[in-house]
XYZ file of N, CA and C in Angstrom:
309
model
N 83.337 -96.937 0.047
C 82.093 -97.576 -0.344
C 80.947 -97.070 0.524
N 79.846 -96.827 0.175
C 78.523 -96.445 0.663
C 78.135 -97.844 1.290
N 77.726 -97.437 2.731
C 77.462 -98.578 3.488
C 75.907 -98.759 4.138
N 74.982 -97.468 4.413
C 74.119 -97.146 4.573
C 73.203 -96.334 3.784
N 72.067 -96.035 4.513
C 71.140 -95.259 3.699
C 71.775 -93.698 4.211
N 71.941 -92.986 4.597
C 72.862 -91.760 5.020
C 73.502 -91.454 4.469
N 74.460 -92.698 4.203
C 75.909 -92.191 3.473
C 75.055 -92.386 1.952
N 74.197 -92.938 1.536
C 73.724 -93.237 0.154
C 73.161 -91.715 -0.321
N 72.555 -91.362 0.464
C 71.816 -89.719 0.771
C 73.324 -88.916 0.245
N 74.013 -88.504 0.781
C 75.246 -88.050 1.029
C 75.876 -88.124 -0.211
N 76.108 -89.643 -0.741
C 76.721 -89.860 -1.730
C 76.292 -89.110 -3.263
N 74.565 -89.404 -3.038
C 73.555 -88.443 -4.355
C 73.486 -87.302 -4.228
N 73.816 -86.432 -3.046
C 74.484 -85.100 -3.134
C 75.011 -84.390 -3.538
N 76.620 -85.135 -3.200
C 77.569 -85.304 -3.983
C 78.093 -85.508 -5.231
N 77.414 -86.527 -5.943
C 77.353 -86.681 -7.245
C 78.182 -87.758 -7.217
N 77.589 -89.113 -6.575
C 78.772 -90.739 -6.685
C 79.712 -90.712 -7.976
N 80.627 -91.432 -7.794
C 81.561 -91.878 -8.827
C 81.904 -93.251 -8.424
N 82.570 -93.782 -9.954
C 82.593 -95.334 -9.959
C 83.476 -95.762 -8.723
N 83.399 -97.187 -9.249
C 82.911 -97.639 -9.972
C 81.402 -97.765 -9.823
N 80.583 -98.167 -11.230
C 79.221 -98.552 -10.603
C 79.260 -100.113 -11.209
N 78.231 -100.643 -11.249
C 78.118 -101.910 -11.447
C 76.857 -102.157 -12.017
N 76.824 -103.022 -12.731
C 75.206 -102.647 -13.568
C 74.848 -104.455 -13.711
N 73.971 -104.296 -13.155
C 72.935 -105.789 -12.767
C 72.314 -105.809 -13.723
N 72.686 -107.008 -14.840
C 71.118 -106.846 -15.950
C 70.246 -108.236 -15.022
N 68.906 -107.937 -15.531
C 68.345 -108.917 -15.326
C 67.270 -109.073 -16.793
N 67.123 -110.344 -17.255
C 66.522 -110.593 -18.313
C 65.393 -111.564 -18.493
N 64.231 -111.136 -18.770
C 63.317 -111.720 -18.944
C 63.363 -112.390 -16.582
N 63.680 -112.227 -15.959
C 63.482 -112.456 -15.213
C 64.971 -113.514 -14.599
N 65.675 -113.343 -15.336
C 67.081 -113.669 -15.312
C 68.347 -113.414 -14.930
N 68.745 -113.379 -13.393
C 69.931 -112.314 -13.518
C 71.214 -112.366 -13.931
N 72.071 -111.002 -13.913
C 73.069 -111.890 -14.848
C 74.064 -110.524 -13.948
N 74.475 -110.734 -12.781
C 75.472 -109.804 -12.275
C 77.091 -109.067 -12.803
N 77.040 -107.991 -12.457
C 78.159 -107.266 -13.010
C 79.063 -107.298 -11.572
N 80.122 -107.795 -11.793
C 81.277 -108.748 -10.893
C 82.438 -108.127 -11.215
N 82.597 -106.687 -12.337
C 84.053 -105.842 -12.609
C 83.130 -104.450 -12.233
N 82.323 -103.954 -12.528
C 81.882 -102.595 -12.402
C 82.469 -101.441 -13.869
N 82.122 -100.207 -13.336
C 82.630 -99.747 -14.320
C 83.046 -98.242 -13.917
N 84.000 -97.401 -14.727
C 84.254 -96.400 -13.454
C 83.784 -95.361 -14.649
N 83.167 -94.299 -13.722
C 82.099 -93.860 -14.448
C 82.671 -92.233 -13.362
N 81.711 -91.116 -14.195
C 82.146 -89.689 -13.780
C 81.053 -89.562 -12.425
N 79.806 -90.070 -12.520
C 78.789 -89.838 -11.614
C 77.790 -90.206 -12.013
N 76.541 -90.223 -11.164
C 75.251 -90.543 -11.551
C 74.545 -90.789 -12.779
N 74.884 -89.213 -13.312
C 74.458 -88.991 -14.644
C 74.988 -89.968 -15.598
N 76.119 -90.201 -15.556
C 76.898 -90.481 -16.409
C 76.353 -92.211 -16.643
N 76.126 -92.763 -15.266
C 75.968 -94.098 -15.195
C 74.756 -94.418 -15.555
N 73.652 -93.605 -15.612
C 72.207 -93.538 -15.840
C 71.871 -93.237 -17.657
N 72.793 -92.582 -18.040
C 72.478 -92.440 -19.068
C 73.505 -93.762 -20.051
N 74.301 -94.644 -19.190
C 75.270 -95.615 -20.052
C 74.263 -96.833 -19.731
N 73.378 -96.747 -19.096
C 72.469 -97.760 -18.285
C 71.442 -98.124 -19.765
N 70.757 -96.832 -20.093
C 69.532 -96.104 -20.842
C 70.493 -96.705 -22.303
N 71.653 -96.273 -22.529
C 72.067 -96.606 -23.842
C 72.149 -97.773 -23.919
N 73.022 -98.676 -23.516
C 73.519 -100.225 -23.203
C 71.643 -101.002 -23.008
N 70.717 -101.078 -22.376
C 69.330 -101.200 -22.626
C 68.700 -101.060 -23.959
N 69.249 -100.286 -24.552
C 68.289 -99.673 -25.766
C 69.215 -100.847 -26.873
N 69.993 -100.767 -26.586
C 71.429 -101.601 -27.862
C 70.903 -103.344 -27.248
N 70.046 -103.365 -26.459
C 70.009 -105.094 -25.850
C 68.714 -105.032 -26.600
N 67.832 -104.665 -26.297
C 65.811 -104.607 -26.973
C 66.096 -104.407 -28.382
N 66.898 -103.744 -28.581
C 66.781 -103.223 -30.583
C 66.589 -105.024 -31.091
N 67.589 -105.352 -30.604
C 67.123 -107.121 -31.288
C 65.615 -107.442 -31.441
N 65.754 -108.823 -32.096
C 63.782 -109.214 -31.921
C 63.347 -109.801 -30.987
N 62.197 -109.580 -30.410
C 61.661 -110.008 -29.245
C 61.826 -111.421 -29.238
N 62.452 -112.583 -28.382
C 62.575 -113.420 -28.141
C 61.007 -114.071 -28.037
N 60.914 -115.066 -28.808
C 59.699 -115.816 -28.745
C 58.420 -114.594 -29.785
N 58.681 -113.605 -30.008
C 58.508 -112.487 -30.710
C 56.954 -111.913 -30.082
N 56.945 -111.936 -28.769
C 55.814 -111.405 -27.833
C 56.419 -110.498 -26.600
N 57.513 -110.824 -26.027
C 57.861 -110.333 -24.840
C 59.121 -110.158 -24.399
N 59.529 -109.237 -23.782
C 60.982 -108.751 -23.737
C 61.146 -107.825 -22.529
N 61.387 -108.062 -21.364
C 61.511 -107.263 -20.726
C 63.286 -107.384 -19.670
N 64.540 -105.892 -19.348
C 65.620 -106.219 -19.447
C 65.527 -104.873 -18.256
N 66.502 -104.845 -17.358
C 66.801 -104.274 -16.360
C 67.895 -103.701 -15.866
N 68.627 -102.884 -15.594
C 69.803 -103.177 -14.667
C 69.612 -102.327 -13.379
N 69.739 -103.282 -12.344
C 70.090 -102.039 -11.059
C 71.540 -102.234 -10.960
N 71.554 -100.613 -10.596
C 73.025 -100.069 -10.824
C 72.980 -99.376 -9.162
N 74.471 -100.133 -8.542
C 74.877 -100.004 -7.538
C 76.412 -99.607 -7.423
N 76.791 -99.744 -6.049
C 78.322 -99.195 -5.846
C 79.138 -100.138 -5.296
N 78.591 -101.578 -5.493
C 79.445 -102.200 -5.130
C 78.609 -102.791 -3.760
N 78.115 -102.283 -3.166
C 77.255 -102.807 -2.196
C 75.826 -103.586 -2.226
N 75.055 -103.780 -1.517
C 73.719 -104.582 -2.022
C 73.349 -103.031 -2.108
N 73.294 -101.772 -1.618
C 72.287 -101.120 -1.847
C 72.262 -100.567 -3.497
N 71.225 -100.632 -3.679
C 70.918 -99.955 -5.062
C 70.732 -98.868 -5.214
N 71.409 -97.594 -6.373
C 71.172 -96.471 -6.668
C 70.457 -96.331 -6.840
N 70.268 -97.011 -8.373
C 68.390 -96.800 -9.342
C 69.040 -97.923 -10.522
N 67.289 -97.758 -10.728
C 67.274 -98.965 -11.850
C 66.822 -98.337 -13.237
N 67.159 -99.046 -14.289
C 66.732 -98.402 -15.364
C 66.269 -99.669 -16.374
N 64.563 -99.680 -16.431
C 63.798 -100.605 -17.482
C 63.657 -100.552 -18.383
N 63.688 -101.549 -19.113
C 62.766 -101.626 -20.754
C 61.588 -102.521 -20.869
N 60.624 -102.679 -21.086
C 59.870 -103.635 -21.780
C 59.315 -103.842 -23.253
N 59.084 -104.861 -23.513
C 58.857 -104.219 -25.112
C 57.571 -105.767 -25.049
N 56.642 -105.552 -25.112
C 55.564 -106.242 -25.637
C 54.917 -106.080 -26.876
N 54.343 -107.441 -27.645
C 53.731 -107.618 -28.862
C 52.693 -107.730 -28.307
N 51.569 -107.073 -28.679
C 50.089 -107.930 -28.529
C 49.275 -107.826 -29.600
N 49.106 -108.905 -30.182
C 48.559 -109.268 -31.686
C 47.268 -109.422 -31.420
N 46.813 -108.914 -32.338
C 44.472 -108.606 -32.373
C 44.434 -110.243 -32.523
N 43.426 -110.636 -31.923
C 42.610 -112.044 -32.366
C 42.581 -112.288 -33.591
N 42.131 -111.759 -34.534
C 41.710 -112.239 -35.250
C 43.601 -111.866 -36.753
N 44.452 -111.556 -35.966
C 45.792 -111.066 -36.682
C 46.278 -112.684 -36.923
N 46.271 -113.005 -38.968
C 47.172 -114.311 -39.116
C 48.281 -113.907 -39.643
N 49.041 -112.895 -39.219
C 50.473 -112.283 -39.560
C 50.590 -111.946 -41.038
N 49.519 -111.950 -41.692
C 49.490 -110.893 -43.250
C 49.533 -109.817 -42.922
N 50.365 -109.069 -43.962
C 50.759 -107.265 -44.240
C 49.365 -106.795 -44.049
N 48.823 -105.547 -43.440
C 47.764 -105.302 -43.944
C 47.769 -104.180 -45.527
N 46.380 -104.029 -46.220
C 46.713 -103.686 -47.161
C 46.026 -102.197 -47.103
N 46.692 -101.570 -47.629
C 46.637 -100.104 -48.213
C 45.296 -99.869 -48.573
């Protein structure tokens, strides 16, 4: 396990391998990953981060204005690799009463 910032250096060198662990946090909510997942390296975990994110937002915006979902992805330790965001905001014109507009 990576215990410092050195060995964290060291480790992104290298190219880490799992497990990683992926922290969502939602709308300001956290919701910890407590099994991890064993993964080839960085890449691998960054881009399952980016997919798994994209498959959570595709839904409809909760309250249908605001949506924002997170995970920092670590090794098991408090330190964090990297994080990977989404936000997805509505912002409706003043004067918008939710009619189609027309052609």
């Amino acid at each position: 396990m990576i215990r410092d910032r050195g060995n964290l250096f060291k480790a992104s060198l290298l190219g880490h391998h799992g497990p990683f662990f992926f922290d969502l946090t939602e709308n300001g909510i956290p919701y910890p990953d407590t099994e991890g997942t064993e993964l080839a390296n960085s890449a691998a975990a960054e881009d399952e981060a980016a997919r798994a994110l994209f498959e959570i937002v595709k839904d409809q915006v909760p309250g249908g204005t605001f949506r924002q979902v997170a995970f920092q992805v670590h090794d098991g330790t408090n330190i964090s690799l990297f994080e990977v965001k989404v936000t997805c905001e509505v912002t409706r014109a003043a004067h918008s009463d939710d009619r189609p507009l027309e052609a």
